[in-house]
GROMACS .gro file of N, CA, C and O in nm:
model
  484
    1UNK      N    1   0.530   0.268  -0.535
    1UNK     CA    2   0.420   0.323  -0.429
    1UNK      C    3   0.430   0.439  -0.425
    1UNK      O    4   0.360   0.563  -0.426
    2UNK      N    5   0.501   0.517  -0.341
    2UNK     CA    6   0.571   0.584  -0.310
    2UNK      C    7   0.605   0.699  -0.410
    2UNK      O    8   0.587   0.759  -0.373
    3UNK      N    9   0.673   0.650  -0.475
    3UNK     CA   10   0.691   0.755  -0.600
    3UNK      C   11   0.587   0.707  -0.647
    3UNK      O   12   0.557   0.882  -0.709
    4UNK      N   13   0.463   0.672  -0.640
    4UNK     CA   14   0.306   0.728  -0.788
    4UNK      C   15   0.277   0.859  -0.696
    4UNK      O   16   0.240   0.939  -0.727
    5UNK      N   17   0.275   0.802  -0.481
    5UNK     CA   18   0.192   0.879  -0.439
    5UNK      C   19   0.291   1.031  -0.474
    5UNK      O   20   0.228   1.162  -0.401
    6UNK      N   21   0.403   1.030  -0.424
    6UNK     CA   22   0.476   1.167  -0.479
    6UNK      C   23   0.496   1.215  -0.524
    6UNK      O   24   0.560   1.306  -0.584
    7UNK      N   25   0.506   1.150  -0.694
    7UNK     CA   26   0.448   1.209  -0.792
    7UNK      C   27   0.655   1.230  -0.864
    7UNK      O   28   0.583   1.267  -0.967
    8UNK      N   29   0.628   1.185  -0.850
    8UNK     CA   30   0.822   1.149  -0.919
    8UNK      C   31   0.807   1.040  -1.025
    8UNK      O   32   0.904   0.999  -1.085
    9UNK      N   33   0.696   0.965  -1.017
    9UNK     CA   34   0.728   0.856  -1.113
    9UNK      C   35   0.588   0.911  -1.212
    9UNK      O   36   0.523   0.921  -1.195
   10UNK      N   37   0.676   0.918  -1.333
   10UNK     CA   38   0.530   0.973  -1.452
   10UNK      C   39   0.515   0.830  -1.518
   10UNK      O   40   0.592   0.786  -1.614
   11UNK      N   41   0.352   0.851  -1.508
   11UNK     CA   42   0.326   0.716  -1.552
   11UNK      C   43   0.192   0.784  -1.566
   11UNK      O   44   0.092   0.824  -1.514
   12UNK      N   45   0.118   0.712  -1.702
   12UNK     CA   46   0.004   0.717  -1.724
   12UNK      C   47  -0.059   0.672  -1.665
   12UNK      O   48  -0.084   0.571  -1.600
   13UNK      N   49  -0.252   0.699  -1.649
   13UNK     CA   50  -0.347   0.635  -1.566
   13UNK      C   51  -0.357   0.506  -1.694
   13UNK      O   52  -0.376   0.363  -1.566
   14UNK      N   53  -0.342   0.450  -1.821
   14UNK     CA   54  -0.386   0.345  -1.882
   14UNK      C   55  -0.241   0.260  -1.793
   14UNK      O   56  -0.257   0.170  -1.811
   15UNK      N   57  -0.140   0.336  -1.775
   15UNK     CA   58  -0.004   0.231  -1.766
   15UNK      C   59  -0.036   0.173  -1.624
   15UNK      O   60   0.015   0.087  -1.608
   16UNK      N   61  -0.056   0.245  -1.528
   16UNK     CA   62  -0.118   0.243  -1.351
   16UNK      C   63  -0.157   0.120  -1.423
   16UNK      O   64  -0.149   0.016  -1.305
   17UNK      N   65  -0.336   0.099  -1.425
   17UNK     CA   66  -0.384   0.060  -1.438
   17UNK      C   67  -0.360  -0.113  -1.492
   17UNK      O   68  -0.405  -0.210  -1.461
   18UNK      N   69  -0.272  -0.134  -1.594
   18UNK     CA   70  -0.240  -0.208  -1.683
   18UNK      C   71  -0.152  -0.321  -1.569
   18UNK      O   72  -0.160  -0.391  -1.552
   19UNK      N   73  -0.052  -0.185  -1.511
   19UNK     CA   74   0.025  -0.287  -1.389
   19UNK      C   75  -0.044  -0.319  -1.247
   19UNK      O   76  -0.023  -0.458  -1.211
   20UNK      N   77  -0.163  -0.245  -1.239
   20UNK     CA   78  -0.219  -0.333  -1.110
   20UNK      C   79  -0.309  -0.435  -1.164
   20UNK      O   80  -0.342  -0.579  -1.117
   21UNK      N   81  -0.387  -0.465  -1.279
   21UNK     CA   82  -0.446  -0.535  -1.325
   21UNK      C   83  -0.335  -0.680  -1.367
   21UNK      O   84  -0.360  -0.812  -1.353
   22UNK      N   85  -0.193  -0.652  -1.383
   22UNK     CA   86  -0.141  -0.724  -1.375
   22UNK      C   87  -0.090  -0.807  -1.238
   22UNK      O   88  -0.102  -0.915  -1.262
   23UNK      N   89  -0.085  -0.733  -1.184
   23UNK     CA   90  -0.075  -0.813  -1.038
   23UNK      C   91  -0.177  -0.868  -0.993
   23UNK      O   92  -0.199  -0.968  -0.945
   24UNK      N   93  -0.320  -0.831  -1.008
   24UNK     CA   94  -0.428  -0.973  -1.004
   24UNK      C   95  -0.411  -1.086  -1.103
   24UNK      O   96  -0.473  -1.173  -1.002
   25UNK      N   97  -0.324  -1.056  -1.236
   25UNK     CA   98  -0.359  -1.153  -1.298
   25UNK      C   99  -0.287  -1.275  -1.217
   25UNK      O  100  -0.304  -1.366  -1.234
   26UNK      N  101  -0.156  -1.214  -1.220
   26UNK     CA  102  -0.040  -1.269  -1.152
   26UNK      C  103  -0.096  -1.377  -1.023
   26UNK      O  104  -0.095  -1.459  -0.993
   27UNK      N  105  -0.093  -1.287  -0.899
   27UNK     CA  106  -0.163  -1.360  -0.804
   27UNK      C  107  -0.319  -1.471  -0.839
   27UNK      O  108  -0.329  -1.579  -0.788
   28UNK      N  109  -0.405  -1.466  -0.931
   28UNK     CA  110  -0.507  -1.509  -0.963
   28UNK      C  111  -0.472  -1.654  -0.975
   28UNK      O  112  -0.494  -1.748  -0.954
   29UNK      N  113  -0.323  -1.638  -1.090
   29UNK     CA  114  -0.297  -1.747  -1.112
   29UNK      C  115  -0.201  -1.825  -1.032
   29UNK      O  116  -0.197  -1.970  -1.085
   30UNK      N  117  -0.107  -1.779  -0.946
   30UNK     CA  118  -0.088  -1.828  -0.840
   30UNK      C  119  -0.196  -1.888  -0.733
   30UNK      O  120  -0.144  -2.034  -0.686
   31UNK      N  121  -0.276  -1.856  -0.700
   31UNK     CA  122  -0.399  -1.904  -0.653
   31UNK      C  123  -0.396  -2.003  -0.715
   31UNK      O  124  -0.452  -2.125  -0.632
   32UNK      N  125  -0.472  -1.992  -0.795
   32UNK     CA  126  -0.526  -2.148  -0.886
   32UNK      C  127  -0.395  -2.284  -0.891
   32UNK      O  128  -0.471  -2.341  -0.863
   33UNK      N  129  -0.274  -2.204  -0.904
   33UNK     CA  130  -0.186  -2.320  -0.918
   33UNK      C  131  -0.197  -2.385  -0.797
   33UNK      O  132  -0.174  -2.497  -0.811
   34UNK      N  133  -0.190  -2.305  -0.696
   34UNK     CA  134  -0.194  -2.380  -0.529
   34UNK      C  135  -0.328  -2.429  -0.509
   34UNK      O  136  -0.298  -2.533  -0.453
   35UNK      N  137  -0.397  -2.420  -0.561
   35UNK     CA  138  -0.544  -2.475  -0.547
   35UNK      C  139  -0.518  -2.601  -0.598
   35UNK      O  140  -0.543  -2.743  -0.585
   36UNK      N  141  -0.473  -2.596  -0.756
   36UNK     CA  142  -0.435  -2.756  -0.799
   36UNK      C  143  -0.389  -2.787  -0.786
   36UNK      O  144  -0.331  -2.955  -0.732
   37UNK      N  145  -0.262  -2.763  -0.692
   37UNK     CA  146  -0.130  -2.867  -0.629
   37UNK      C  147  -0.151  -2.890  -0.484
   37UNK      O  148  -0.150  -3.018  -0.463
   38UNK      N  149  -0.297  -2.863  -0.404
   38UNK     CA  150  -0.337  -2.963  -0.355
   38UNK      C  151  -0.467  -3.036  -0.355
   38UNK      O  152  -0.455  -3.108  -0.296
   39UNK      N  153  -0.453  -3.003  -0.462
   39UNK     CA  154  -0.578  -3.158  -0.516
   39UNK      C  155  -0.506  -3.240  -0.590
   39UNK      O  156  -0.546  -3.335  -0.676
   40UNK      N  157  -0.391  -3.203  -0.594
   40UNK     CA  158  -0.285  -3.343  -0.643
   40UNK      C  159  -0.228  -3.337  -0.815
   40UNK      O  160  -0.168  -3.429  -0.859
   41UNK      N  161  -0.248  -3.221  -0.835
   41UNK     CA  162  -0.247  -3.165  -0.999
   41UNK      C  163  -0.062  -3.166  -0.985
   41UNK      O  164   0.023  -3.081  -0.889
   42UNK      N  165   0.068  -3.278  -1.026
   42UNK     CA  166   0.169  -3.237  -1.015
   42UNK      C  167   0.255  -3.175  -1.081
   42UNK      O  168   0.345  -3.109  -1.083
   43UNK      N  169   0.208  -3.106  -1.214
   43UNK     CA  170   0.217  -3.012  -1.273
   43UNK      C  171   0.264  -2.855  -1.241
   43UNK      O  172   0.341  -2.792  -1.292
   44UNK      N  173   0.188  -2.835  -1.125
   44UNK     CA  174   0.164  -2.700  -1.066
   44UNK      C  175   0.245  -2.714  -0.907
   44UNK      O  176   0.240  -2.585  -0.883
   45UNK      N  177   0.290  -2.787  -0.905
   45UNK     CA  178   0.357  -2.835  -0.745
   45UNK      C  179   0.468  -2.727  -0.755
   45UNK      O  180   0.465  -2.676  -0.634
   46UNK      N  181   0.556  -2.685  -0.828
   46UNK     CA  182   0.664  -2.603  -0.839
   46UNK      C  183   0.617  -2.482  -0.768
   46UNK      O  184   0.649  -2.370  -0.741
   47UNK      N  185   0.491  -2.424  -0.884
   47UNK     CA  186   0.402  -2.245  -0.839
   47UNK      C  187   0.372  -2.257  -0.686
   47UNK      O  188   0.369  -2.156  -0.633
   48UNK      N  189   0.366  -2.348  -0.661
   48UNK     CA  190   0.301  -2.346  -0.454
   48UNK      C  191   0.429  -2.237  -0.424
   48UNK      O  192   0.403  -2.212  -0.285
   49UNK      N  193   0.562  -2.288  -0.454
   49UNK     CA  194   0.650  -2.164  -0.402
   49UNK      C  195   0.675  -2.024  -0.389
   49UNK      O  196   0.705  -1.955  -0.359
   50UNK      N  197   0.640  -1.999  -0.520
   50UNK     CA  198   0.591  -1.843  -0.565
   50UNK      C  199   0.466  -1.779  -0.441
   50UNK      O  200   0.395  -1.830  -0.473
   51UNK      N  201   0.551  -1.673  -0.421
   51UNK     CA  202   0.446  -1.609  -0.321
   51UNK      C  203   0.372  -1.465  -0.476
   51UNK      O  204   0.446  -1.400  -0.515
   52UNK      N  205   0.221  -1.498  -0.386
   52UNK     CA  206   0.139  -1.392  -0.453
   52UNK      C  207   0.238  -1.272  -0.430
   52UNK      O  208   0.281  -1.237  -0.340
   53UNK      N  209   0.199  -1.137  -0.518
   53UNK     CA  210   0.264  -1.008  -0.504
   53UNK      C  211   0.193  -0.944  -0.407
   53UNK      O  212   0.272  -0.868  -0.297
   54UNK      N  213   0.088  -0.954  -0.400
   54UNK     CA  214  -0.042  -0.875  -0.257
   54UNK      C  215   0.006  -0.946  -0.100
   54UNK      O  216   0.034  -0.915  -0.014
   55UNK      N  217   0.031  -1.084  -0.145
   55UNK     CA  218   0.106  -1.147   0.026
   55UNK      C  219   0.257  -1.108   0.060
   55UNK      O  220   0.300  -1.118   0.157
   56UNK      N  221   0.351  -1.063  -0.074
   56UNK     CA  222   0.418  -1.006  -0.025
   56UNK      C  223   0.465  -0.889   0.036
   56UNK      O  224   0.500  -0.819   0.060
   57UNK      N  225   0.372  -0.810  -0.077
   57UNK     CA  226   0.331  -0.683   0.001
   57UNK      C  227   0.312  -0.643   0.096
   57UNK      O  228   0.317  -0.511   0.234
   58UNK      N  229   0.223  -0.769   0.165
   58UNK     CA  230   0.124  -0.747   0.359
   58UNK      C  231   0.037  -0.618   0.329
   58UNK      O  232   0.061  -0.505   0.238
   59UNK      N  233  -0.015  -0.626   0.380
   59UNK     CA  234  -0.175  -0.508   0.398
   59UNK      C  235  -0.096  -0.376   0.443
   59UNK      O  236  -0.165  -0.345   0.308
   60UNK      N  237  -0.031  -0.382   0.471
   60UNK     CA  238   0.062  -0.237   0.500
   60UNK      C  239   0.062  -0.176   0.311
   60UNK      O  240   0.071  -0.025   0.271
   61UNK      N  241   0.153  -0.292   0.276
   61UNK     CA  242   0.208  -0.279   0.129
   61UNK      C  243   0.103  -0.223   0.040
   61UNK      O  244   0.063  -0.141  -0.049
   62UNK      N  245  -0.007  -0.348   0.033
   62UNK     CA  246  -0.120  -0.343  -0.032
   62UNK      C  247  -0.172  -0.159  -0.037
   62UNK      O  248  -0.190  -0.089  -0.130
   63UNK      N  249  -0.225  -0.121   0.110
   63UNK     CA  250  -0.254   0.013   0.131
   63UNK      C  251  -0.174   0.121   0.070
   63UNK      O  252  -0.269   0.200   0.025
   64UNK      N  253  -0.039   0.107   0.113
   64UNK     CA  254   0.031   0.202   0.062
   64UNK      C  255   0.021   0.211  -0.150
   64UNK      O  256  -0.017   0.341  -0.145
   65UNK      N  257   0.033   0.081  -0.179
   65UNK     CA  258   0.018   0.072  -0.316
   65UNK      C  259  -0.121   0.148  -0.368
   65UNK      O  260  -0.146   0.220  -0.422
   66UNK      N  261  -0.277   0.082  -0.302
   66UNK     CA  262  -0.396   0.170  -0.300
   66UNK      C  263  -0.360   0.251  -0.309
   66UNK      O  264  -0.464   0.374  -0.419
   67UNK      N  265  -0.305   0.361  -0.199
   67UNK     CA  266  -0.359   0.530  -0.209
   67UNK      C  267  -0.280   0.563  -0.282
   67UNK      O  268  -0.365   0.682  -0.391
   68UNK      N  269  -0.167   0.534  -0.306
   68UNK     CA  270  -0.077   0.631  -0.440
   68UNK      C  271  -0.175   0.586  -0.574
   68UNK      O  272  -0.198   0.701  -0.646
   69UNK      N  273  -0.154   0.442  -0.613
   69UNK     CA  274  -0.282   0.518  -0.735
   69UNK      C  275  -0.428   0.566  -0.743
   69UNK      O  276  -0.449   0.591  -0.831
   70UNK      N  277  -0.501   0.527  -0.629
   70UNK     CA  278  -0.627   0.618  -0.649
   70UNK      C  279  -0.546   0.763  -0.625
   70UNK      O  280  -0.649   0.829  -0.712
   71UNK      N  281  -0.470   0.787  -0.571
   71UNK     CA  282  -0.443   0.955  -0.573
   71UNK      C  283  -0.424   0.989  -0.727
   71UNK      O  284  -0.416   1.073  -0.781
   72UNK      N  285  -0.306   0.895  -0.770
   72UNK     CA  286  -0.307   0.913  -0.922
   72UNK      C  287  -0.393   0.919  -1.048
   72UNK      O  288  -0.426   1.048  -1.084
   73UNK      N  289  -0.462   0.849  -1.009
   73UNK     CA  290  -0.641   0.831  -1.096
   73UNK      C  291  -0.664   0.960  -1.095
   73UNK      O  292  -0.746   1.019  -1.173
   74UNK      N  293  -0.725   1.009  -0.971
   74UNK     CA  294  -0.807   1.119  -0.926
   74UNK      C  295  -0.691   1.276  -0.971
   74UNK      O  296  -0.771   1.323  -0.995
   75UNK      N  297  -0.598   1.290  -0.988
   75UNK     CA  298  -0.547   1.349  -1.051
   75UNK      C  299  -0.552   1.382  -1.175
   75UNK      O  300  -0.558   1.491  -1.235
   76UNK      N  301  -0.545   1.240  -1.252
   76UNK     CA  302  -0.586   1.244  -1.398
   76UNK      C  303  -0.676   1.161  -1.473
   76UNK      O  304  -0.680   1.168  -1.548
   77UNK      N  305  -0.792   1.252  -1.362
   77UNK     CA  306  -0.916   1.175  -1.372
   77UNK      C  307  -0.933   1.203  -1.560
   77UNK      O  308  -1.027   1.106  -1.623
   78UNK      N  309  -0.931   1.311  -1.552
   78UNK     CA  310  -0.976   1.363  -1.745
   78UNK      C  311  -0.912   1.270  -1.815
   78UNK      O  312  -0.928   1.256  -1.953
   79UNK      N  313  -0.795   1.186  -1.792
   79UNK     CA  314  -0.741   1.102  -1.919
   79UNK      C  315  -0.794   0.932  -1.924
   79UNK      O  316  -0.777   0.871  -1.985
   80UNK      N  317  -0.883   0.886  -1.846
   80UNK     CA  318  -0.985   0.761  -1.812
   80UNK      C  319  -1.025   0.752  -1.898
   80UNK      O  320  -1.118   0.846  -1.913
   81UNK      N  321  -1.084   0.651  -2.003
   81UNK     CA  322  -1.183   0.644  -2.085
   81UNK      C  323  -1.232   0.548  -2.028
   81UNK      O  324  -1.204   0.496  -1.953
   82UNK      N  325  -1.316   0.539  -2.033
   82UNK     CA  326  -1.407   0.364  -1.985
   82UNK      C  327  -1.370   0.229  -1.998
   82UNK      O  328  -1.392   0.172  -1.872
   83UNK      N  329  -1.308   0.181  -2.105
   83UNK     CA  330  -1.271   0.075  -2.066
   83UNK      C  331  -1.141   0.053  -1.981
   83UNK      O  332  -1.121  -0.015  -1.834
   84UNK      N  333  -1.048   0.179  -1.942
   84UNK     CA  334  -0.922   0.223  -1.872
   84UNK      C  335  -1.024   0.262  -1.674
   84UNK      O  336  -0.987   0.170  -1.562
   85UNK      N  337  -1.144   0.287  -1.694
   85UNK     CA  338  -1.225   0.302  -1.562
   85UNK      C  339  -1.249   0.167  -1.533
   85UNK      O  340  -1.269   0.173  -1.369
   86UNK      N  341  -1.335   0.064  -1.620
   86UNK     CA  342  -1.346  -0.031  -1.631
   86UNK      C  343  -1.189  -0.128  -1.515
   86UNK      O  344  -1.275  -0.155  -1.383
   87UNK      N  345  -1.078  -0.130  -1.614
   87UNK     CA  346  -1.010  -0.200  -1.537
   87UNK      C  347  -0.933  -0.166  -1.389
   87UNK      O  348  -0.902  -0.189  -1.300
   88UNK      N  349  -0.922   0.002  -1.390
   88UNK     CA  350  -0.947   0.026  -1.209
   88UNK      C  351  -0.974   0.031  -1.154
   88UNK      O  352  -0.987  -0.104  -1.018
   89UNK      N  353  -1.108  -0.042  -1.146
   89UNK     CA  354  -1.289  -0.106  -1.085
   89UNK      C  355  -1.221  -0.232  -1.057
   89UNK      O  356  -1.217  -0.271  -0.900
   90UNK      N  357  -1.196  -0.327  -1.158
   90UNK     CA  358  -1.146  -0.410  -1.118
   90UNK      C  359  -1.070  -0.473  -1.051
   90UNK      O  360  -1.043  -0.543  -0.947
   91UNK      N  361  -0.937  -0.418  -1.085
   91UNK     CA  362  -0.799  -0.364  -0.982
   91UNK      C  363  -0.825  -0.333  -0.838
   91UNK      O  364  -0.784  -0.397  -0.703
   92UNK      N  365  -0.892  -0.255  -0.821
   92UNK     CA  366  -0.904  -0.203  -0.694
   92UNK      C  367  -1.010  -0.312  -0.627
   92UNK      O  368  -0.989  -0.309  -0.495
   93UNK      N  369  -1.087  -0.353  -0.688
   93UNK     CA  370  -1.181  -0.491  -0.594
   93UNK      C  371  -1.106  -0.582  -0.575
   93UNK      O  372  -1.130  -0.637  -0.493
   94UNK      N  373  -0.959  -0.616  -0.654
   94UNK     CA  374  -0.955  -0.681  -0.637
   94UNK      C  375  -0.839  -0.677  -0.449
   94UNK      O  376  -0.812  -0.768  -0.355
   95UNK      N  377  -0.790  -0.565  -0.523
   95UNK     CA  378  -0.713  -0.564  -0.375
   95UNK      C  379  -0.776  -0.509  -0.233
   95UNK      O  380  -0.734  -0.540  -0.145
   96UNK      N  381  -0.897  -0.503  -0.242
   96UNK     CA  382  -0.967  -0.467  -0.130
   96UNK      C  383  -1.014  -0.594  -0.011
   96UNK      O  384  -0.975  -0.513   0.091
   97UNK      N  385  -1.014  -0.682  -0.056
   97UNK     CA  386  -1.004  -0.782   0.069
   97UNK      C  387  -0.831  -0.819   0.140
   97UNK      O  388  -0.803  -0.845   0.259
   98UNK      N  389  -0.737  -0.733   0.064
   98UNK     CA  390  -0.588  -0.733   0.087
   98UNK      C  391  -0.526  -0.627   0.228
   98UNK      O  392  -0.445  -0.634   0.255
   99UNK      N  393  -0.618  -0.499   0.221
   99UNK     CA  394  -0.628  -0.407   0.268
   99UNK      C  395  -0.638  -0.496   0.449
   99UNK      O  396  -0.731  -0.479   0.444
  100UNK      N  397  -0.541  -0.412   0.513
  100UNK     CA  398  -0.574  -0.391   0.715
  100UNK      C  399  -0.729  -0.278   0.701
  100UNK      O  400  -0.731  -0.244   0.623
  101UNK      N  401  -0.766  -0.380   0.801
  101UNK     CA  402  -0.913  -0.338   0.835
  101UNK      C  403  -0.925  -0.185   0.888
  101UNK      O  404  -0.812  -0.194   1.029
  102UNK      N  405  -1.009  -0.116   0.894
  102UNK     CA  406  -0.963   0.024   0.925
  102UNK      C  407  -1.011   0.036   1.061
  102UNK      O  408  -0.986   0.106   1.177
  103UNK      N  409  -1.115  -0.076   1.113
  103UNK     CA  410  -1.165  -0.036   1.264
  103UNK      C  411  -1.070  -0.135   1.331
  103UNK      O  412  -1.065  -0.128   1.477
  104UNK      N  413  -0.980  -0.239   1.334
  104UNK     CA  414  -0.929  -0.345   1.396
  104UNK      C  415  -0.751  -0.249   1.397
  104UNK      O  416  -0.716  -0.308   1.501
  105UNK      N  417  -0.692  -0.123   1.319
  105UNK     CA  418  -0.596  -0.090   1.359
  105UNK      C  419  -0.520  -0.142   1.254
  105UNK      O  420  -0.352  -0.147   1.296
  106UNK      N  421  -0.556  -0.238   1.181
  106UNK     CA  422  -0.448  -0.367   1.110
  106UNK      C  423  -0.449  -0.429   1.164
  106UNK      O  424  -0.508  -0.507   1.226
  107UNK      N  425  -0.375  -0.545   1.052
  107UNK     CA  426  -0.349  -0.657   1.082
  107UNK      C  427  -0.487  -0.757   1.030
  107UNK      O  428  -0.460  -0.906   1.044
  108UNK      N  429  -0.628  -0.721   1.037
  108UNK     CA  430  -0.706  -0.869   1.022
  108UNK      C  431  -0.736  -0.824   0.888
  108UNK      O  432  -0.845  -0.955   0.825
  109UNK      N  433  -0.724  -0.802   0.766
  109UNK     CA  434  -0.696  -0.772   0.644
  109UNK      C  435  -0.619  -0.872   0.577
  109UNK      O  436  -0.505  -0.895   0.641
  110UNK      N  437  -0.543  -0.857   0.439
  110UNK     CA  438  -0.422  -0.887   0.414
  110UNK      C  439  -0.439  -1.007   0.379
  110UNK      O  440  -0.586  -1.064   0.327
  111UNK      N  441  -0.348  -1.076   0.295
  111UNK     CA  442  -0.330  -1.205   0.283
  111UNK      C  443  -0.375  -1.330   0.296
  111UNK      O  444  -0.344  -1.301   0.395
  112UNK      N  445  -0.465  -1.378   0.267
  112UNK     CA  446  -0.541  -1.518   0.326
  112UNK      C  447  -0.635  -1.484   0.411
  112UNK      O  448  -0.716  -1.583   0.457
  113UNK      N  449  -0.627  -1.362   0.487
  113UNK     CA  450  -0.774  -1.343   0.557
  113UNK      C  451  -0.891  -1.285   0.505
  113UNK      O  452  -0.878  -1.210   0.372
  114UNK      N  453  -0.981  -1.355   0.442
  114UNK     CA  454  -1.102  -1.302   0.385
  114UNK      C  455  -1.110  -1.337   0.278
  114UNK      O  456  -1.263  -1.275   0.159
  115UNK      N  457  -1.028  -1.402   0.216
  115UNK     CA  458  -0.989  -1.472   0.076
  115UNK      C  459  -0.979  -1.575   0.046
  115UNK      O  460  -0.945  -1.711   0.157
  116UNK      N  461  -1.069  -1.685  -0.009
  116UNK     CA  462  -1.103  -1.803  -0.020
  116UNK      C  463  -1.075  -1.831  -0.183
  116UNK      O  464  -1.024  -1.762  -0.215
  117UNK      N  465  -1.104  -1.954  -0.231
  117UNK     CA  466  -1.026  -2.011  -0.378
  117UNK      C  467  -1.131  -1.946  -0.441
  117UNK      O  468  -1.100  -1.906  -0.613
  118UNK      N  469  -1.266  -1.905  -0.440
  118UNK     CA  470  -1.344  -1.837  -0.497
  118UNK      C  471  -1.341  -1.731  -0.529
  118UNK      O  472  -1.357  -1.629  -0.631
  119UNK      N  473  -1.267  -1.650  -0.460
  119UNK     CA  474  -1.212  -1.482  -0.473
  119UNK      C  475  -1.117  -1.454  -0.618
  119UNK      O  476  -1.187  -1.388  -0.632
  120UNK      N  477  -1.061  -1.598  -0.588
  120UNK     CA  478  -0.976  -1.578  -0.726
  120UNK      C  479  -1.027  -1.581  -0.855
  120UNK      O  480  -0.923  -1.596  -0.949
  121UNK      N  481  -1.163  -1.611  -0.925
  121UNK     CA  482  -1.226  -1.646  -0.986
  121UNK      C  483  -1.257  -1.547  -1.062
  121UNK      O  484  -1.348  -1.432  -0.990
   0.00000   0.00000   0.00000
């Protein structure tokens, strides 16, 4: 994320959005596996040990990623087509609950807070 913000990472807006949507898909898959494991499905019990990307990044890491991605997309807005724009909105909407709350100085947002199993559907 810091390389994206600093401009040292040459990436197209389409590739950036694709990567953000990959994070979203991965985290949703892990969350679904966790929910299934808690409901007794033996097939998904191994997935409980895998940490979602947003949890691994923690709220401050998600904030850094959010800001860097928004900065890159803003600089290259002319390259966005409607499909990429919709994907960017989906990705940012997914990451929004993981951001630290701006009013509390951080810590009240992030992995697990404000998210329930319905937020991953």
